[in-house]
C-alpha cells in the first residue's frame, strides 16, 4: 500500500512541476516578446549605447 501512495504522490508532484514550468515559460516568453517590442521602438543610438555597455561588461 505504501509504494502505491508514494507513486501517486510522485505523479501529483510531477504534474505540479510541469504546471509551474509551463507558467514560468509563459512568463519568460511574455517578457521576451515585450522586450522585442520595446527594442523596436527604441532608436539606433540607444542600441549603440547598449552595445558599448555590453563591451564594458565583457572586458571587465
PDB file of N, CA and C in Angstrom:
ATOM      1  N   UNK A   1       0.844  -1.202   0.000  1.00  0.00           N
ATOM      2  CA  UNK A   1       0.000   0.000   0.000  1.00  0.00           C
ATOM      3  C   UNK A   1       0.882   1.256   0.000  1.00  0.00           C
ATOM      4  N   UNK A   2       1.954   1.226   0.763  1.00  0.00           N
ATOM      5  CA  UNK A   2       2.811   2.411   0.858  1.00  0.00           C
ATOM      6  C   UNK A   2       3.416   2.785  -0.491  1.00  0.00           C
ATOM      7  N   UNK A   3       3.980   1.823  -1.240  1.00  0.00           N
ATOM      8  CA  UNK A   3       4.559   2.192  -2.543  1.00  0.00           C
ATOM      9  C   UNK A   3       3.530   2.840  -3.459  1.00  0.00           C
ATOM     10  N   UNK A   4       2.274   2.349  -3.405  1.00  0.00           N
ATOM     11  CA  UNK A   4       1.247   2.906  -4.281  1.00  0.00           C
ATOM     12  C   UNK A   4       0.983   4.370  -3.944  1.00  0.00           C
ATOM     13  N   UNK A   5       0.848   4.687  -2.653  1.00  0.00           N
ATOM     14  CA  UNK A   5       0.588   6.075  -2.269  1.00  0.00           C
ATOM     15  C   UNK A   5       1.783   6.949  -2.625  1.00  0.00           C
ATOM     16  N   UNK A   6       2.992   6.411  -2.468  1.00  0.00           N
ATOM     17  CA  UNK A   6       4.192   7.161  -2.826  1.00  0.00           C
ATOM     18  C   UNK A   6       4.185   7.452  -4.321  1.00  0.00           C
ATOM     19  N   UNK A   7       3.770   6.451  -5.124  1.00  0.00           N
ATOM     20  CA  UNK A   7       3.713   6.631  -6.574  1.00  0.00           C
ATOM     21  C   UNK A   7       2.706   7.723  -6.937  1.00  0.00           C
ATOM     22  N   UNK A   8       1.538   7.694  -6.282  1.00  0.00           N
ATOM     23  CA  UNK A   8       0.501   8.703  -6.546  1.00  0.00           C
ATOM     24  C   UNK A   8       1.017  10.095  -6.182  1.00  0.00           C
ATOM     25  N   UNK A   9       1.698  10.189  -5.032  1.00  0.00           N
ATOM     26  CA  UNK A   9       2.265  11.471  -4.614  1.00  0.00           C
ATOM     27  C   UNK A   9       3.281  11.953  -5.641  1.00  0.00           C
ATOM     28  N   UNK A  10       4.102  11.028  -6.138  1.00  0.00           N
ATOM     29  CA  UNK A  10       5.119  11.378  -7.127  1.00  0.00           C
ATOM     30  C   UNK A  10       4.454  11.917  -8.391  1.00  0.00           C
ATOM     31  N   UNK A  11       3.374  11.264  -8.815  1.00  0.00           N
ATOM     32  CA  UNK A  11       2.647  11.716 -10.005  1.00  0.00           C
ATOM     33  C   UNK A  11       2.104  13.133  -9.792  1.00  0.00           C
ATOM     34  N   UNK A  12       1.527  13.375  -8.615  1.00  0.00           N
ATOM     35  CA  UNK A  12       0.981  14.699  -8.314  1.00  0.00           C
ATOM     36  C   UNK A  12       2.090  15.742  -8.334  1.00  0.00           C
ATOM     37  N   UNK A  13       3.226  15.421  -7.729  1.00  0.00           N
ATOM     38  CA  UNK A  13       4.359  16.341  -7.710  1.00  0.00           C
ATOM     39  C   UNK A  13       4.817  16.638  -9.134  1.00  0.00           C
ATOM     40  N   UNK A  14       4.908  15.594  -9.952  1.00  0.00           N
ATOM     41  CA  UNK A  14       5.350  15.749 -11.335  1.00  0.00           C
ATOM     42  C   UNK A  14       4.410  16.671 -12.103  1.00  0.00           C
ATOM     43  N   UNK A  15       3.103  16.459 -11.957  1.00  0.00           N
ATOM     44  CA  UNK A  15       2.130  17.309 -12.647  1.00  0.00           C
ATOM     45  C   UNK A  15       2.252  18.752 -12.182  1.00  0.00           C
ATOM     46  N   UNK A  16       2.464  18.937 -10.870  1.00  0.00           N
ATOM     47  CA  UNK A  16       2.604  20.288 -10.329  1.00  0.00           C
ATOM     48  C   UNK A  16       3.840  20.962 -10.911  1.00  0.00           C
ATOM     49  N   UNK A  17       4.942  20.204 -11.013  1.00  0.00           N
ATOM     50  CA  UNK A  17       6.171  20.755 -11.567  1.00  0.00           C
ATOM     51  C   UNK A  17       5.972  21.166 -13.026  1.00  0.00           C
ATOM     52  N   UNK A  18       5.298  20.300 -13.801  1.00  0.00           N
ATOM     53  CA  UNK A  18       5.041  20.607 -15.214  1.00  0.00           C
ATOM     54  C   UNK A  18       4.186  21.864 -15.326  1.00  0.00           C
ATOM     55  N   UNK A  19       3.175  21.954 -14.455  1.00  0.00           N
ATOM     56  CA  UNK A  19       2.284  23.119 -14.466  1.00  0.00           C
ATOM     57  C   UNK A  19       3.068  24.388 -14.168  1.00  0.00           C
ATOM     58  N   UNK A  20       3.898  24.343 -13.119  1.00  0.00           N
ATOM     59  CA  UNK A  20       4.702  25.504 -12.749  1.00  0.00           C
ATOM     60  C   UNK A  20       5.680  25.864 -13.872  1.00  0.00           C
ATOM     61  N   UNK A  21       6.300  24.835 -14.469  1.00  0.00           N
ATOM     62  CA  UNK A  21       7.238  25.057 -15.561  1.00  0.00           C
ATOM     63  C   UNK A  21       6.556  25.743 -16.732  1.00  0.00           C
ATOM     64  N   UNK A  22       5.345  25.305 -17.035  1.00  0.00           N
ATOM     65  CA  UNK A  22       4.590  25.910 -18.125  1.00  0.00           C
ATOM     66  C   UNK A  22       4.300  27.378 -17.849  1.00  0.00           C
ATOM     67  N   UNK A  23       3.926  27.680 -16.596  1.00  0.00           N
ATOM     68  CA  UNK A  23       3.638  29.067 -16.249  1.00  0.00           C
ATOM     69  C   UNK A  23       4.901  29.910 -16.344  1.00  0.00           C
ATOM     70  N   UNK A  24       6.022  29.371 -15.857  1.00  0.00           N
ATOM     71  CA  UNK A  24       7.282  30.105 -15.925  1.00  0.00           C
ATOM     72  C   UNK A  24       7.667  30.379 -17.371  1.00  0.00           C
ATOM     73  N   UNK A  25       7.508  29.359 -18.230  1.00  0.00           N
ATOM     74  CA  UNK A  25       7.846  29.514 -19.647  1.00  0.00           C
ATOM     75  C   UNK A  25       6.972  30.604 -20.271  1.00  0.00           C
ATOM     76  N   UNK A  26       5.689  30.606 -19.911  1.00  0.00           N
ATOM     77  CA  UNK A  26       4.782  31.622 -20.441  1.00  0.00           C
ATOM     78  C   UNK A  26       5.211  33.019 -20.032  1.00  0.00           C
ATOM     79  N   UNK A  27       5.610  33.175 -18.754  1.00  0.00           N
ATOM     80  CA  UNK A  27       6.058  34.476 -18.263  1.00  0.00           C
ATOM     81  C   UNK A  27       7.309  34.914 -19.011  1.00  0.00           C
ATOM     82  N   UNK A  28       8.265  33.972 -19.174  1.00  0.00           N
ATOM     83  CA  UNK A  28       9.524  34.292 -19.858  1.00  0.00           C
ATOM     84  C   UNK A  28       9.258  34.726 -21.295  1.00  0.00           C
ATOM     85  N   UNK A  29       8.398  33.968 -22.000  1.00  0.00           N
ATOM     86  CA  UNK A  29       8.083  34.306 -23.394  1.00  0.00           C
ATOM     87  C   UNK A  29       7.404  35.671 -23.460  1.00  0.00           C
ATOM     88  N   UNK A  30       6.501  35.940 -22.506  1.00  0.00           N
ATOM     89  CA  UNK A  30       5.815  37.228 -22.485  1.00  0.00           C
ATOM     90  C   UNK A  30       6.794  38.375 -22.306  1.00  0.00           C
ATOM     91  N   UNK A  31       7.732  38.226 -21.363  1.00  0.00           N
ATOM     92  CA  UNK A  31       8.735  39.271 -21.131  1.00  0.00           C
ATOM     93  C   UNK A  31       9.603  39.448 -22.366  1.00  0.00           C
ATOM     94  N   UNK A  32       9.992  38.308 -22.986  1.00  0.00           N
ATOM     95  CA  UNK A  32      10.854  38.354 -24.173  1.00  0.00           C
ATOM     96  C   UNK A  32      10.173  39.104 -25.302  1.00  0.00           C
ATOM     97  N   UNK A  33       8.886  38.808 -25.519  1.00  0.00           N
ATOM     98  CA  UNK A  33       8.143  39.487 -26.586  1.00  0.00           C
ATOM     99  C   UNK A  33       8.028  40.972 -26.293  1.00  0.00           C
ATOM    100  N   UNK A  34       7.777  41.309 -25.028  1.00  0.00           N
ATOM    101  CA  UNK A  34       7.658  42.722 -24.664  1.00  0.00           C
ATOM    102  C   UNK A  34       8.994  43.428 -24.893  1.00  0.00           C
ATOM    103  N   UNK A  35      10.096  42.749 -24.557  1.00  0.00           N
ATOM    104  CA  UNK A  35      11.422  43.335 -24.767  1.00  0.00           C
ATOM    105  C   UNK A  35      11.651  43.599 -26.253  1.00  0.00           C
ATOM    106  N   UNK A  36      11.227  42.673 -27.116  1.00  0.00           N
ATOM    107  CA  UNK A  36      11.403  42.860 -28.559  1.00  0.00           C
ATOM    108  C   UNK A  36      10.619  44.097 -29.011  1.00  0.00           C
ATOM    109  N   UNK A  37       9.390  44.247 -28.507  1.00  0.00           N
ATOM    110  CA  UNK A  37       8.587  45.409 -28.889  1.00  0.00           C
ATOM    111  C   UNK A  37       9.264  46.693 -28.440  1.00  0.00           C
ATOM    112  N   UNK A  38       9.770  46.707 -27.208  1.00  0.00           N
ATOM    113  CA  UNK A  38      10.460  47.895 -26.695  1.00  0.00           C
ATOM    114  C   UNK A  38      11.682  48.191 -27.548  1.00  0.00           C
ATOM    115  N   UNK A  39      12.413  47.117 -27.901  1.00  0.00           N
ATOM    116  CA  UNK A  39      13.629  47.293 -28.700  1.00  0.00           C
ATOM    117  C   UNK A  39      13.300  47.885 -30.066  1.00  0.00           C
ATOM    118  N   UNK A  40      12.166  47.465 -30.662  1.00  0.00           N
ATOM    119  CA  UNK A  40      11.769  48.002 -31.965  1.00  0.00           C
ATOM    120  C   UNK A  40      11.448  49.489 -31.868  1.00  0.00           C
ATOM    121  N   UNK A  41      10.878  49.888 -30.737  1.00  0.00           N
ATOM    122  CA  UNK A  41      10.503  51.298 -30.564  1.00  0.00           C
ATOM    123  C   UNK A  41      11.738  52.161 -30.378  1.00  0.00           C
ATOM    124  N   UNK A  42      12.756  51.623 -29.732  1.00  0.00           N
ATOM    125  CA  UNK A  42      13.961  52.414 -29.433  1.00  0.00           C
ATOM    126  C   UNK A  42      14.748  52.757 -30.699  1.00  0.00           C
ATOM    127  N   UNK A  43      15.607  53.758 -30.569  1.00  0.00           N
ATOM    128  CA  UNK A  43      16.385  54.220 -31.713  1.00  0.00           C
ATOM    129  C   UNK A  43      17.719  53.503 -31.792  1.00  0.00           C
ATOM    130  N   UNK A  44      18.447  53.709 -32.899  1.00  0.00           N
ATOM    131  CA  UNK A  44      19.749  53.068 -33.095  1.00  0.00           C
ATOM    132  C   UNK A  44      20.767  53.603 -32.093  1.00  0.00           C
ATOM    133  N   UNK A  45      20.574  54.836 -31.625  1.00  0.00           N
ATOM    134  CA  UNK A  45      21.513  55.431 -30.658  1.00  0.00           C
ATOM    135  C   UNK A  45      21.510  54.628 -29.362  1.00  0.00           C
ATOM    136  N   UNK A  46      20.316  54.286 -28.863  1.00  0.00           N
ATOM    137  CA  UNK A  46      20.224  53.515 -27.623  1.00  0.00           C
ATOM    138  C   UNK A  46      20.822  52.122 -27.837  1.00  0.00           C
ATOM    139  N   UNK A  47      20.698  51.601 -29.051  1.00  0.00           N
ATOM    140  CA  UNK A  47      21.283  50.296 -29.366  1.00  0.00           C
ATOM    141  C   UNK A  47      22.811  50.365 -29.266  1.00  0.00           C
ATOM    142  N   UNK A  48      23.369  51.450 -29.780  1.00  0.00           N
ATOM    143  CA  UNK A  48      24.827  51.633 -29.696  1.00  0.00           C
ATOM    144  C   UNK A  48      25.261  51.763 -28.236  1.00  0.00           C
ATOM    145  N   UNK A  49      24.482  52.489 -27.439  1.00  0.00           N
ATOM    146  CA  UNK A  49      24.789  52.618 -26.015  1.00  0.00           C
ATOM    147  C   UNK A  49      24.785  51.240 -25.369  1.00  0.00           C
ATOM    148  N   UNK A  50      23.793  50.431 -25.722  1.00  0.00           N
ATOM    149  CA  UNK A  50      23.676  49.090 -25.163  1.00  0.00           C
ATOM    150  C   UNK A  50      24.900  48.246 -25.530  1.00  0.00           C
ATOM    151  N   UNK A  51      25.330  48.337 -26.789  1.00  0.00           N
ATOM    152  CA  UNK A  51      26.488  47.571 -27.232  1.00  0.00           C
ATOM    153  C   UNK A  51      27.741  48.005 -26.474  1.00  0.00           C
ATOM    154  N   UNK A  52      27.918  49.306 -26.272  1.00  0.00           N
ATOM    155  CA  UNK A  52      29.100  49.786 -25.546  1.00  0.00           C
ATOM    156  C   UNK A  52      29.067  49.298 -24.105  1.00  0.00           C
ATOM    157  N   UNK A  53      27.886  49.288 -23.499  1.00  0.00           N
ATOM    158  CA  UNK A  53      27.747  48.777 -22.129  1.00  0.00           C
ATOM    159  C   UNK A  53      28.125  47.305 -22.085  1.00  0.00           C
ATOM    160  N   UNK A  54      27.635  46.527 -23.059  1.00  0.00           N
ATOM    161  CA  UNK A  54      27.955  45.096 -23.109  1.00  0.00           C
ATOM    162  C   UNK A  54      29.458  44.893 -23.280  1.00  0.00           C
ATOM    163  N   UNK A  55      30.095  45.716 -24.118  1.00  0.00           N
ATOM    164  CA  UNK A  55      31.541  45.612 -24.315  1.00  0.00           C
ATOM    165  C   UNK A  55      32.282  45.851 -23.006  1.00  0.00           C
ATOM    166  N   UNK A  56      31.845  46.859 -22.257  1.00  0.00           N
ATOM    167  CA  UNK A  56      32.471  47.159 -20.963  1.00  0.00           C
ATOM    168  C   UNK A  56      32.322  45.967 -20.025  1.00  0.00           C
ATOM    169  N   UNK A  57      31.114  45.381 -19.995  1.00  0.00           N
ATOM    170  CA  UNK A  57      30.859  44.233 -19.110  1.00  0.00           C
ATOM    171  C   UNK A  57      31.768  43.067 -19.484  1.00  0.00           C
ATOM    172  N   UNK A  58      31.922  42.808 -20.789  1.00  0.00           N
ATOM    173  CA  UNK A  58      32.720  41.655 -21.217  1.00  0.00           C
ATOM    174  C   UNK A  58      34.213  41.884 -20.997  1.00  0.00           C
ATOM    175  N   UNK A  59      34.671  43.154 -21.099  1.00  0.00           N
ATOM    176  CA  UNK A  59      36.105  43.415 -20.955  1.00  0.00           C
ATOM    177  C   UNK A  59      36.529  43.315 -19.492  1.00  0.00           C
ATOM    178  N   UNK A  60      35.615  43.598 -18.564  1.00  0.00           N
ATOM    179  CA  UNK A  60      35.975  43.558 -17.136  1.00  0.00           C
ATOM    180  C   UNK A  60      36.246  42.117 -16.710  1.00  0.00           C
TER     181      UNK A  60
END
